[in-house]
Coordinates of C-alpha atoms in Angstrom, one line a residue:
M1 CA -24.4 -7.3 2.6
I2 CA -24.8 -3.8 1.1
R3 CA -22.1 -2.1 -0.9
R4 CA -21.4 1.8 -0.7
T5 CA -18.6 3.9 -3.1
L6 CA -17.9 7.0 -1.7
R7 CA -14.7 9.2 -3.0
E8 CA -13.4 11.1 -0.9
W9 CA -14.7 14.2 1.4
E10 CA -18.2 12.5 0.1
Y11 CA -21.2 11.8 1.8
L12 CA -23.0 8.9 3.1
P13 CA -26.6 9.3 3.5
V14 CA -28.4 7.8 6.7
S15 CA -31.8 7.3 7.3
A16 CA -34.4 5.1 8.7
S17 CA -34.6 3.5 5.2
A18 CA -31.2 3.3 4.0
G19 CA -32.2 3.4 0.7
E20 CA -30.2 2.7 -2.6
D21 CA -27.7 4.9 -2.0
G22 CA -27.5 5.3 2.3
V23 CA -27.1 3.5 5.1
T24 CA -29.6 2.7 8.0
R25 CA -28.4 4.1 11.9
D26 CA -27.6 0.8 13.4
Q27 CA -25.4 -0.2 9.7
A28 CA -23.6 3.7 10.2
D29 CA -22.6 2.8 13.8
R30 CA -21.1 0.0 12.9
L31 CA -18.8 1.4 10.1
L32 CA -18.2 3.9 12.7
A33 CA -16.9 1.0 15.0
A34 CA -14.8 -0.4 13.0
A35 CA -13.4 2.7 11.5
R36 CA -12.0 3.1 15.7
G37 CA -11.0 -0.4 16.0
T38 CA -8.4 0.7 12.8
S39 CA -4.8 2.6 13.6
L40 CA -5.4 4.5 10.8
G41 CA -8.6 5.6 12.7
G42 CA -7.2 7.6 15.4
A43 CA -9.6 7.3 18.8
D44 CA -12.9 8.0 17.3
G45 CA -11.7 6.7 13.6
E46 CA -12.7 10.7 12.7
R47 CA -9.5 9.8 10.8
I48 CA -11.7 7.7 8.2
L49 CA -15.4 8.7 8.9
V50 CA -17.0 11.7 10.4
D51 CA -20.3 11.6 12.2
G52 CA -22.7 14.0 11.2
G53 CA -26.0 12.4 12.4
R54 CA -27.8 12.3 9.5
R55 CA -24.8 11.6 6.9
L56 CA -21.6 10.0 7.6
R57 CA -18.4 12.1 5.5
A58 CA -15.3 10.0 4.1
Q59 CA -12.5 11.7 4.7
Q60 CA -9.0 11.5 3.2
V61 CA -8.0 7.9 3.8
V62 CA -9.2 5.5 1.2
G63 CA -9.9 1.3 1.0
I64 CA -12.2 -0.5 1.8
L65 CA -14.5 -1.0 5.7
V66 CA -16.0 -4.0 6.0
A67 CA -18.9 -4.0 9.1
D68 CA -22.1 -6.9 9.8
G69 CA -24.4 -6.2 6.8
V70 CA -22.1 -3.7 4.6
I71 CA -19.1 -2.9 2.8
L72 CA -18.0 0.7 2.5
E73 CA -15.6 1.5 -0.3
I74 CA -13.5 4.7 0.0
L75 CA -12.4 5.7 -3.7
P76 CA -9.3 8.5 -4.2
K77 CA -11.5 12.1 -5.5
I78 CA -10.2 11.9 -9.3
D79 CA -11.5 12.8 -11.6
A80 CA -12.4 9.4 -13.7
E81 CA -15.3 6.5 -14.0
T82 CA -15.6 4.2 -11.2
A83 CA -13.9 1.6 -12.7
T84 CA -11.3 3.5 -14.1
T85 CA -10.7 5.1 -10.3
R86 CA -10.5 1.6 -8.7
A87 CA -8.5 0.8 -11.6
N88 CA -6.1 3.7 -11.0
L89 CA -5.7 3.1 -7.2
V90 CA -5.3 -0.3 -7.4
H91 CA -1.9 0.5 -10.4
M92 CA -1.0 2.8 -8.2
L93 CA -0.8 0.1 -4.5
S94 CA 1.2 -2.4 -7.2
A95 CA 3.5 0.4 -8.0
V96 CA 4.1 1.1 -3.8
Y97 CA 4.4 -2.5 -3.2
D98 CA 6.8 -3.7 -6.0
L99 CA 3.7 -5.7 -7.6
E100 CA 3.7 -6.3 -11.3
I101 CA -0.6 -5.9 -12.5
V102 CA -0.8 -5.7 -15.4
A103 CA -4.6 -4.6 -15.8
G104 CA -6.3 -1.6 -16.8
P105 CA -10.4 -0.9 -17.3
S106 CA -10.6 -3.8 -20.4
T107 CA -9.2 -6.7 -18.1
D108 CA -11.9 -9.1 -17.1
L109 CA -11.3 -8.1 -13.2
G110 CA -15.3 -7.0 -12.8
W111 CA -14.2 -3.4 -12.1
Q112 CA -17.5 -1.6 -12.5
S113 CA -18.9 -4.5 -10.6
Q114 CA -16.3 -5.6 -8.1
D115 CA -14.9 -3.9 -4.6
L116 CA -12.0 -3.1 -4.1
L117 CA -11.2 -5.7 -1.8
D118 CA -12.5 -8.7 -4.3
I119 CA -10.2 -7.1 -7.1
L120 CA -7.2 -7.5 -4.8
I121 CA -8.2 -11.0 -3.9
R122 CA -8.6 -11.8 -7.4
L123 CA -5.3 -11.0 -8.6
F124 CA -3.7 -12.2 -5.3
C125 CA -5.2 -15.8 -6.5
D126 CA -4.0 -14.8 -10.1
K127 CA -0.8 -15.2 -8.6
L128 CA -0.9 -17.6 -6.6
A129 CA -1.9 -20.0 -9.0
A130 CA 0.9 -18.9 -12.0
V131 CA 3.4 -19.5 -9.6
L132 CA 2.0 -22.8 -8.3
R133 CA 1.9 -24.0 -12.0
R134 CA 5.5 -25.0 -10.5
G135 CA 4.8 -26.9 -7.5
L136 CA 4.3 -25.8 -4.3
P137 CA 7.7 -25.1 -2.6
R138 CA 9.1 -28.0 -0.2
A139 CA 11.8 -28.3 2.3
Y140 CA 13.9 -31.0 3.9
L141 CA 12.8 -31.1 7.5
R142 CA 13.8 -33.1 10.7
R143 CA 12.0 -35.4 11.7
E144 CA 11.5 -37.7 15.4
G145 CA 9.5 -41.1 15.2
D146 CA 9.6 -44.5 16.6
L147 CA 9.3 -46.5 13.2
G148 CA 8.5 -50.2 12.1
A149 CA 11.6 -49.4 10.3
L150 CA 14.6 -47.5 10.9
R151 CA 14.6 -44.6 8.7
G152 CA 17.7 -42.1 8.9
R153 CA 19.3 -42.5 11.3
L154 CA 18.8 -44.3 14.9
D155 CA 17.8 -42.5 18.1
V156 CA 20.8 -45.1 20.3
I157 CA 19.3 -43.2 23.8
R158 CA 15.8 -43.0 22.9
Q159 CA 16.0 -46.5 21.7
C160 CA 18.0 -48.1 24.9
T161 CA 15.6 -45.5 27.4
V162 CA 12.1 -45.2 26.3
L163 CA 12.4 -48.1 24.3
A164 CA 14.0 -50.6 25.5
A165 CA 11.2 -52.7 26.0
S166 CA 9.9 -52.3 22.8
P167 CA 12.1 -53.3 20.6
Q168 CA 9.4 -54.5 17.6
R169 CA 9.8 -50.0 17.4
L170 CA 12.6 -48.2 16.5
A171 CA 13.3 -44.8 17.8
C172 CA 14.3 -42.6 14.6
R173 CA 15.9 -39.4 13.1
Y174 CA 15.6 -39.0 9.3
E175 CA 14.5 -35.5 7.2
D176 CA 11.7 -35.7 5.2
L177 CA 10.5 -33.5 1.9
D178 CA 7.8 -31.7 3.4
P179 CA 5.2 -28.8 2.2
D180 CA 4.9 -27.3 5.9
I181 CA 7.7 -24.9 5.6
A182 CA 7.1 -21.2 6.2
L183 CA 6.9 -19.8 3.1
N184 CA 3.4 -22.0 3.0
R185 CA 2.0 -21.3 6.2
V186 CA 2.1 -17.7 5.7
L187 CA 0.2 -17.9 2.3
K188 CA -2.3 -20.4 4.0
A189 CA -2.8 -17.7 6.4
T190 CA -3.9 -15.5 4.1
L191 CA -5.8 -17.3 2.0
T192 CA -7.6 -18.8 4.3
H193 CA -8.1 -14.8 5.9
L194 CA -9.7 -14.2 2.4
V195 CA -12.3 -17.1 2.6
G196 CA -14.2 -15.3 4.9
L197 CA -14.2 -11.8 3.3
A198 CA -14.5 -12.6 -0.7
R199 CA -18.0 -11.6 -1.4
A200 CA -17.8 -13.2 -5.2
S201 CA -19.3 -16.7 -6.0
E202 CA -16.2 -17.1 -8.4
T203 CA -13.4 -15.4 -6.0
R204 CA -14.3 -17.9 -3.3
R205 CA -14.2 -21.1 -4.9
R206 CA -11.1 -20.3 -6.6
L207 CA -10.2 -19.1 -2.9
G208 CA -10.7 -22.3 -1.8
E209 CA -9.3 -24.5 -4.8
L210 CA -6.0 -22.4 -3.7
L211 CA -6.7 -23.6 -0.6
F212 CA -6.7 -27.7 -1.4
V213 CA -3.4 -27.5 -2.3
Y214 CA -2.6 -26.1 0.9
D215 CA -4.2 -29.0 2.9
E216 CA -0.8 -30.7 3.9
V217 CA 0.3 -27.4 5.9
A218 CA -0.5 -26.1 9.0
I219 CA -3.5 -23.9 9.7
T220 CA -1.3 -20.7 12.1
A221 CA -2.9 -17.8 13.4
R222 CA -2.1 -14.9 12.3
A223 CA -0.3 -13.2 15.1
A224 CA 2.2 -16.3 14.8
L225 CA 3.0 -16.2 11.7
P226 CA 6.6 -16.9 11.0
W227 CA 7.7 -14.4 8.5
N228 CA 11.5 -14.4 9.8
E229 CA 11.8 -18.6 8.4
I230 CA 10.8 -17.1 5.5
V231 CA 14.0 -17.5 3.6
L232 CA 13.7 -16.4 -0.7
D233 CA 16.8 -17.2 -2.6
R234 CA 17.5 -17.4 -6.1
T235 CA 16.0 -20.4 -6.2
N236 CA 13.1 -19.7 -5.0
A237 CA 13.0 -16.1 -5.9
S238 CA 9.3 -16.5 -7.9
W239 CA 7.6 -16.5 -4.8
R240 CA 8.7 -13.1 -3.6
E241 CA 5.6 -11.4 -5.7
V242 CA 3.1 -13.0 -4.2
L243 CA 4.8 -12.7 -0.4
D244 CA 4.8 -9.1 -1.1
F245 CA 1.1 -9.4 -1.9
A246 CA 0.6 -11.7 0.9
R247 CA 2.1 -9.1 3.6
L248 CA 0.3 -6.3 1.7
L249 CA -3.5 -8.0 2.5
L250 CA -2.4 -9.4 5.6
G251 CA -0.1 -6.5 7.3
N252 CA -1.1 -3.4 10.0
R253 CA -2.8 -1.8 7.0
F254 CA -5.2 -4.6 7.2
Q255 CA -7.0 -5.3 10.5
T256 CA -9.5 -7.6 11.9
T257 CA -11.5 -5.2 14.5
S258 CA -13.9 -6.0 17.3
A259 CA -16.3 -3.7 19.1
G260 CA -18.6 -5.5 21.3
T261 CA -20.7 -7.7 19.0
A262 CA -19.7 -5.2 15.6
R263 CA -17.3 -7.3 14.2
G264 CA -15.2 -5.9 10.9
F265 CA -12.3 -5.9 8.4
A266 CA -10.1 -2.9 7.2
L267 CA -8.1 -2.4 4.4
L268 CA -6.9 1.1 4.1
F269 CA -4.5 4.0 2.5
E270 CA -3.9 7.5 4.0
M271 CA -3.7 8.8 1.3
N272 CA -1.2 11.6 1.7
T273 CA 1.3 9.2 2.5
L274 CA 0.3 7.1 -0.7
F275 CA 0.3 9.9 -3.2
E276 CA 3.9 10.6 -1.9
E277 CA 4.8 7.6 -2.3
F278 CA 3.8 6.7 -5.8
V279 CA 4.9 10.4 -6.7
G280 CA 8.1 8.7 -5.0
R281 CA 9.1 5.9 -7.1
S282 CA 7.6 6.9 -10.1
V283 CA 10.7 10.0 -10.1
R284 CA 12.6 7.3 -9.8
R285 CA 11.7 5.4 -12.8
A286 CA 12.0 8.4 -15.0
L287 CA 15.1 9.2 -14.0
A288 CA 16.0 5.4 -14.4
G289 CA 19.6 5.8 -15.9
S290 CA 20.1 9.5 -16.5
G291 CA 23.1 9.8 -14.1
A292 CA 20.7 11.3 -11.1
L293 CA 20.5 9.7 -7.8
V294 CA 17.2 9.8 -6.6
S295 CA 16.2 10.1 -2.5
L296 CA 13.2 9.5 -0.7
Q297 CA 12.5 10.8 2.6
G298 CA 15.9 12.7 2.5
P299 CA 18.9 12.8 3.0
R300 CA 17.8 14.7 6.6
R301 CA 19.6 18.3 6.9
H302 CA 19.2 20.2 10.3
A303 CA 17.5 23.7 9.8
L304 CA 19.7 25.2 12.9
V305 CA 22.4 24.6 15.3
D306 CA 22.2 24.8 19.5
L307 CA 24.5 27.5 20.4
T308 CA 25.0 26.1 23.4
R309 CA 25.1 22.8 22.3
Q310 CA 26.9 23.2 19.5
T311 CA 24.3 20.2 18.3
P312 CA 22.3 20.8 15.4
V313 CA 18.3 20.9 15.7
F314 CA 15.3 21.0 13.4
A315 CA 15.6 18.3 10.9
T316 CA 14.2 18.5 7.7
R317 CA 13.5 15.2 5.8
P318 CA 11.6 16.7 2.1
D319 CA 9.7 14.0 0.3
I320 CA 11.7 14.0 -2.6
V321 CA 16.0 15.1 -3.1
V322 CA 17.1 14.7 -6.7
T323 CA 20.8 14.7 -7.1
R324 CA 23.7 15.0 -9.1
D325 CA 27.7 14.9 -8.5
D326 CA 26.8 14.9 -5.2
R327 CA 25.3 18.3 -4.9
P328 CA 21.4 18.4 -4.8
V329 CA 19.4 20.1 -7.7
A330 CA 15.7 19.3 -7.6
I331 CA 13.5 18.9 -4.0
L332 CA 9.7 17.5 -4.6
D333 CA 7.3 17.8 -2.0
T334 CA 3.9 16.2 -3.0
K335 CA 0.4 17.5 -1.8
W336 CA -2.6 15.2 -1.7
K337 CA -5.2 18.0 -2.5
R338 CA -6.9 20.1 -4.6
L339 CA -5.3 22.9 -5.9
T340 CA -7.9 26.7 -7.1
G341 CA -7.4 28.9 -10.3
E342 CA -6.1 32.1 -10.4
I343 CA -9.0 33.7 -10.4
D344 CA -10.5 32.4 -7.4
D345 CA -6.9 32.2 -5.3
R346 CA -4.0 34.6 -6.2
R347 CA -2.6 31.7 -4.7
R348 CA -3.9 28.8 -6.2
G349 CA -5.2 27.2 -2.7
V350 CA -1.3 26.5 -1.5
G351 CA -0.4 26.5 1.9
Q352 CA 1.0 29.3 3.6
G353 CA 3.0 26.8 5.7
D354 CA 4.2 24.6 2.6
I355 CA 5.9 27.9 0.9
Y356 CA 7.7 28.3 3.6
Q357 CA 9.0 24.5 4.7
M358 CA 10.0 24.7 0.8
M359 CA 12.1 27.8 1.8
A360 CA 13.6 26.6 4.1
Y361 CA 14.6 23.6 1.5
A362 CA 15.9 25.9 -0.7
Q363 CA 18.5 27.2 2.1
V364 CA 19.5 24.8 4.1
Y365 CA 19.9 21.9 1.2
G366 CA 21.1 24.8 -1.5
C367 CA 19.0 23.8 -3.8
R368 CA 17.6 26.3 -7.0
D369 CA 15.0 24.4 -8.3
L370 CA 12.0 23.3 -5.7
M371 CA 8.6 21.8 -6.4
L372 CA 4.8 21.2 -5.1
V373 CA 3.6 18.6 -6.7
Y374 CA -0.5 18.3 -6.6
P375 CA -3.0 15.6 -8.6
H376 CA -4.8 17.7 -11.4
H377 CA -8.4 18.2 -11.7
A378 CA -11.1 19.7 -13.9
G379 CA -11.4 22.0 -12.3
L380 CA -8.1 23.9 -13.1
P381 CA -8.2 26.3 -15.7
A382 CA -4.1 24.7 -17.4
P383 CA -3.8 21.6 -18.5
A384 CA -1.5 19.2 -16.9
G385 CA 2.2 19.8 -15.9
R386 CA 3.8 22.8 -15.0
L387 CA 1.2 25.0 -13.6
A388 CA 3.5 28.5 -12.2
D389 CA 6.9 29.1 -11.5
F390 CA 7.6 31.4 -8.3
G391 CA 10.8 32.8 -8.4
I392 CA 12.4 33.0 -4.1
V393 CA 13.1 36.2 -3.4
D394 CA 17.0 37.0 -2.0
R395 CA 17.7 33.6 -3.1
D396 CA 19.7 34.4 -6.4
G397 CA 17.7 32.1 -9.4
A398 CA 15.7 30.0 -7.0
R399 CA 12.1 28.8 -8.0
L400 CA 9.4 27.2 -7.0
T401 CA 7.1 25.2 -8.9
L402 CA 3.7 24.6 -8.9
L403 CA 3.3 21.0 -10.6
S404 CA 0.3 19.1 -11.5
L405 CA -0.3 15.6 -12.3
D406 CA -2.9 13.9 -14.5
L407 CA -3.6 10.5 -13.0
T408 CA -6.7 9.5 -15.1
A409 CA -4.4 7.4 -17.4
L410 CA -1.0 6.9 -14.5
S411 CA 1.2 4.7 -17.2
T412 CA 2.1 8.9 -18.4
V413 CA 2.8 9.5 -15.4
R414 CA 6.4 9.0 -15.6
D415 CA 6.6 10.5 -18.8
Q416 CA 4.9 13.4 -17.2
L417 CA 7.4 13.7 -14.1
R418 CA 9.7 13.2 -16.9
N419 CA 9.6 16.5 -19.0
A420 CA 9.1 18.1 -15.5
L421 CA 12.6 17.4 -14.3
M422 CA 14.6 16.2 -16.9
R423 CA 16.0 20.1 -17.4
T424 CA 16.9 20.5 -13.9
A425 CA 18.3 16.9 -13.3
C426 CA 19.7 16.0 -16.7
P427 CA 20.5 19.6 -18.3
A428 CA 22.7 17.6 -20.9
A429 CA 19.4 15.6 -22.5
A430 CA 16.9 18.6 -22.0
E431 CA 19.4 20.5 -24.5

């Protein structure tokens, strides 16, 4: 099994010998087949990989793509070393999926030598092992059985019919404290699935040890997992995070694909969506306790009214809306793309359609402070933060800001956003 790592938009050479950095044509075809088999790949898989003949090009999707004999890891295009980028991607996922992961490049998780999938599996094992120290969850389940001694209540009807000629057997109905419950079935299915994906021997060993704990739990097909039967309350609330982690690893983004004789697996994330959700949750944390309300993907308002039917049409839905006293005071839209310097392009690479969209938000929401949020990179001449402010014509006092976030140290993102928004969202605190 060979492993290759790319950043977004980078190329993977395809040749007869593969070499140290590339793949063979057969391996490339298997990766392309795995990409086509995922929902994120589109009909031809080109939202993940584009086949250029002598090379494959990664697109704006990150994560892991596994095909027979080859693992392709695609990382975000962030100005950082590979190990730091892996760690930052894991932290972005933990923020979006509400997973408490305290781990940085210095933590012994193999950021440099392990790929993203093995790191996530090891983190899942750590989380599961920690909660299992309190014991395997069990619940009283109703049972029926023909036993040699009475247990629970006697099933009189069955005793007098089916067992009428076998008085030495008693038809019993009873409750048994059993680990074979919905929560444990989901977690065992997760462990079973991950065993086939882990590469590192230490990771496989840990999965095997955890599976041994679930020996009394039935094996359930992934499609038949009883998600809706899981009930979390104050007695088992500590399992919520592990369950969320399992949902990430077994959810819609984690796909088993098959195409012909090739088999593959994918754990993939569309970076535009991941960046939007990460920034939105970071804004919410940055403004916590300030009195401002942060709404993600809403509230929805319409840009036009059909005068014939008197019905609203053309709904708008900003990525992030900050409201104070029931009035929108800031609207943010995130864009996972690289800006250019002002010398190279007076517009700094900002799309004209994005400007029109923000102007529409200013009109529809009556908001005076709007921001387009981008990832910062070393090619920009200015440090991360407010790169430029523009006044909106005929909108007295309305302003559009280009904001870049330094993602090489995610622990600082909350402060970066707080500094950018405090003047607008919390004017009293900014004075």
